[in-house]
mmCIF file of C-alpha atoms in Angstrom:
data_model
loop_
_atom_site.group_PDB
_atom_site.id
_atom_site.type_symbol
_atom_site.label_atom_id
_atom_site.label_comp_id
_atom_site.label_asym_id
_atom_site.label_seq_id
_atom_site.Cartn_x
_atom_site.Cartn_y
_atom_site.Cartn_z
ATOM 1 C CA MET F 1 -0.896 24.007 -26.647
ATOM 2 C CA ALA F 2 -1.066 20.671 -26.651
ATOM 3 C CA HIS F 3 -0.013 18.166 -28.942
ATOM 4 C CA GLN F 4 -2.188 15.872 -30.575
ATOM 5 C CA LEU F 5 -1.296 13.288 -33.014
ATOM 6 C CA GLY F 6 1.090 15.853 -34.986
ATOM 7 C CA ARG F 7 -0.850 18.640 -35.095
ATOM 8 C CA PHE F 8 -1.506 21.535 -32.331
ATOM 9 C CA CYS F 9 -4.641 22.339 -31.143
ATOM 10 C CA HIS F 10 -4.870 24.840 -28.615
ATOM 11 C CA LYS F 11 -6.241 25.168 -25.060
ATOM 12 C CA PRO F 12 -9.115 27.208 -23.474
ATOM 13 C CA PRO F 13 -7.097 30.275 -22.276
ATOM 14 C CA ASN F 14 -9.799 29.561 -18.804
ATOM 15 C CA GLN F 15 -8.555 26.153 -18.730
ATOM 16 C CA LYS F 16 -6.464 25.533 -15.209
ATOM 17 C CA LYS F 17 -6.288 21.702 -15.995
ATOM 18 C CA GLU F 18 -3.681 19.910 -18.123
ATOM 19 C CA VAL F 19 -5.557 17.444 -20.775
ATOM 20 C CA ILE F 20 -3.190 14.740 -21.511
ATOM 21 C CA LEU F 21 -4.352 13.661 -24.897
ATOM 22 C CA SER F 22 -1.944 10.565 -25.145
ATOM 23 C CA LYS F 23 -4.602 9.034 -22.642
ATOM 24 C CA ARG F 24 -7.739 10.277 -24.953
ATOM 25 C CA ASN F 25 -6.581 8.077 -28.272
ATOM 26 C CA GLU F 26 -4.692 5.087 -29.016
ATOM 27 C CA LEU F 27 -1.098 6.655 -27.666
ATOM 28 C CA GLY F 28 -2.713 5.530 -24.103
ATOM 29 C CA ILE F 29 -1.583 2.614 -24.595
ATOM 30 C CA LEU F 30 1.536 3.983 -23.251
ATOM 31 C CA SER F 31 0.721 5.551 -20.545
ATOM 32 C CA ASN F 32 2.613 3.702 -17.278
ATOM 33 C CA PHE F 33 -0.828 3.677 -15.711
ATOM 34 C CA ALA F 34 -2.563 1.716 -18.854
ATOM 35 C CA ALA F 35 -3.228 -1.626 -18.156
ATOM 36 C CA THR F 36 -1.047 -3.827 -20.429
ATOM 37 C CA PRO F 37 0.092 -6.533 -18.658
ATOM 38 C CA PHE F 38 3.691 -7.815 -19.380
ATOM 39 C CA PHE F 39 5.741 -10.658 -17.824
ATOM 40 C CA TYR F 40 9.513 -9.918 -15.837
ATOM 41 C CA ASP F 41 12.013 -11.788 -14.444
ATOM 42 C CA GLY F 42 9.409 -14.769 -14.736
ATOM 43 C CA LYS F 43 6.411 -13.119 -12.941
ATOM 44 C CA ARG F 44 3.107 -11.246 -14.702
ATOM 45 C CA TYR F 45 2.796 -7.263 -14.257
ATOM 46 C CA ALA F 46 -0.483 -5.773 -14.652
ATOM 47 C CA SER F 47 0.326 -2.647 -15.581
ATOM 48 C CA VAL F 48 3.831 -0.459 -15.186
ATOM 49 C CA GLU F 49 2.432 1.294 -12.614
ATOM 50 C CA GLY F 50 1.217 -1.394 -10.363
ATOM 51 C CA PHE F 51 5.123 -3.090 -11.046
ATOM 52 C CA TRP F 52 6.229 0.207 -9.542
ATOM 53 C CA GLN F 53 4.156 0.888 -6.962
ATOM 54 C CA MET F 54 4.878 -2.954 -6.080
ATOM 55 C CA MET F 55 8.426 -2.079 -4.864
ATOM 56 C CA LYS F 56 7.086 0.128 -2.315
ATOM 57 C CA TYR F 57 5.930 -3.458 -0.583
ATOM 58 C CA PRO F 58 8.416 -5.478 1.627
ATOM 59 C CA ASP F 59 9.447 -7.985 -0.286
ATOM 60 C CA PRO F 60 8.389 -11.218 2.239
ATOM 61 C CA GLU F 61 12.370 -13.177 0.804
ATOM 62 C CA TYR F 62 14.204 -10.213 2.466
ATOM 63 C CA LYS F 63 13.334 -10.804 6.090
ATOM 64 C CA ASN F 64 15.730 -8.320 7.317
ATOM 65 C CA ASP F 65 13.867 -5.106 5.119
ATOM 66 C CA PRO F 66 12.592 -2.823 7.646
ATOM 67 C CA ARG F 67 8.860 -2.254 5.853
ATOM 68 C CA SER F 68 8.882 -5.774 7.160
ATOM 69 C CA LYS F 69 7.886 -4.858 10.367
ATOM 70 C CA ALA F 70 4.608 -2.560 9.304
ATOM 71 C CA LYS F 71 1.229 -3.674 8.446
ATOM 72 C CA PHE F 72 0.960 -2.417 4.505
ATOM 73 C CA PRO F 73 -3.031 -2.970 3.067
ATOM 74 C CA PHE F 74 -1.652 -4.996 0.193
ATOM 75 C CA THR F 75 1.105 -7.202 -0.381
ATOM 76 C CA ARG F 76 3.630 -7.283 -3.278
ATOM 77 C CA ASP F 77 1.877 -10.008 -5.262
ATOM 78 C CA GLN F 78 -1.591 -7.743 -4.791
ATOM 79 C CA VAL F 79 -0.401 -4.476 -6.198
ATOM 80 C CA ALA F 80 1.355 -6.117 -9.205
ATOM 81 C CA GLY F 81 -2.067 -7.082 -10.208
ATOM 82 C CA MET F 82 -2.631 -3.175 -10.486
ATOM 83 C CA ALA F 83 -3.567 -1.080 -12.491
ATOM 84 C CA GLY F 84 -3.736 3.075 -13.124
ATOM 85 C CA PHE F 85 -5.325 4.947 -9.963
ATOM 86 C CA GLU F 86 -5.671 2.102 -8.379
ATOM 87 C CA ALA F 87 -1.754 0.814 -8.395
ATOM 88 C CA LYS F 88 -1.280 4.290 -7.962
ATOM 89 C CA ALA F 89 -3.372 5.006 -4.278
ATOM 90 C CA VAL F 90 -2.055 1.875 -3.088
ATOM 91 C CA GLY F 91 1.826 2.895 -3.861
ATOM 92 C CA ASP F 92 0.622 6.785 -1.679
ATOM 93 C CA ALA F 93 -0.644 4.334 0.945
ATOM 94 C CA ALA F 94 2.621 2.865 1.038
ATOM 95 C CA GLU F 95 4.403 6.047 0.804
ATOM 96 C CA LYS F 96 2.815 6.968 4.287
ATOM 97 C CA ILE F 97 3.548 3.948 6.117
ATOM 98 C CA MET F 98 7.027 4.727 5.332
ATOM 99 C CA GLN F 99 7.217 7.540 6.784
ATOM 100 C CA HIS F 100 6.788 6.043 10.380
ATOM 101 C CA LEU F 101 9.254 3.640 10.377
#
């Protein structure tokens, strides 16, 4: 069963994928994938997901970071401006690059 705004609703038995109801109503704004910009330490981030995935990219201030030797498709600043599945996809790309370091 899935929970929806204080009520339970049944999922059809043949449904194999989960339906995340919080993304289909006003509670979706609480998702890390939601485009809910915020400021942290004086910098603007487009979403929590963008912030999280940005951490996988090398910080140009730290030259000794082994990640700075690899070629990444985006910069930290670019990823900080992303939200949702776009941010997740570029974070997944960064993980693949880091596997080869």
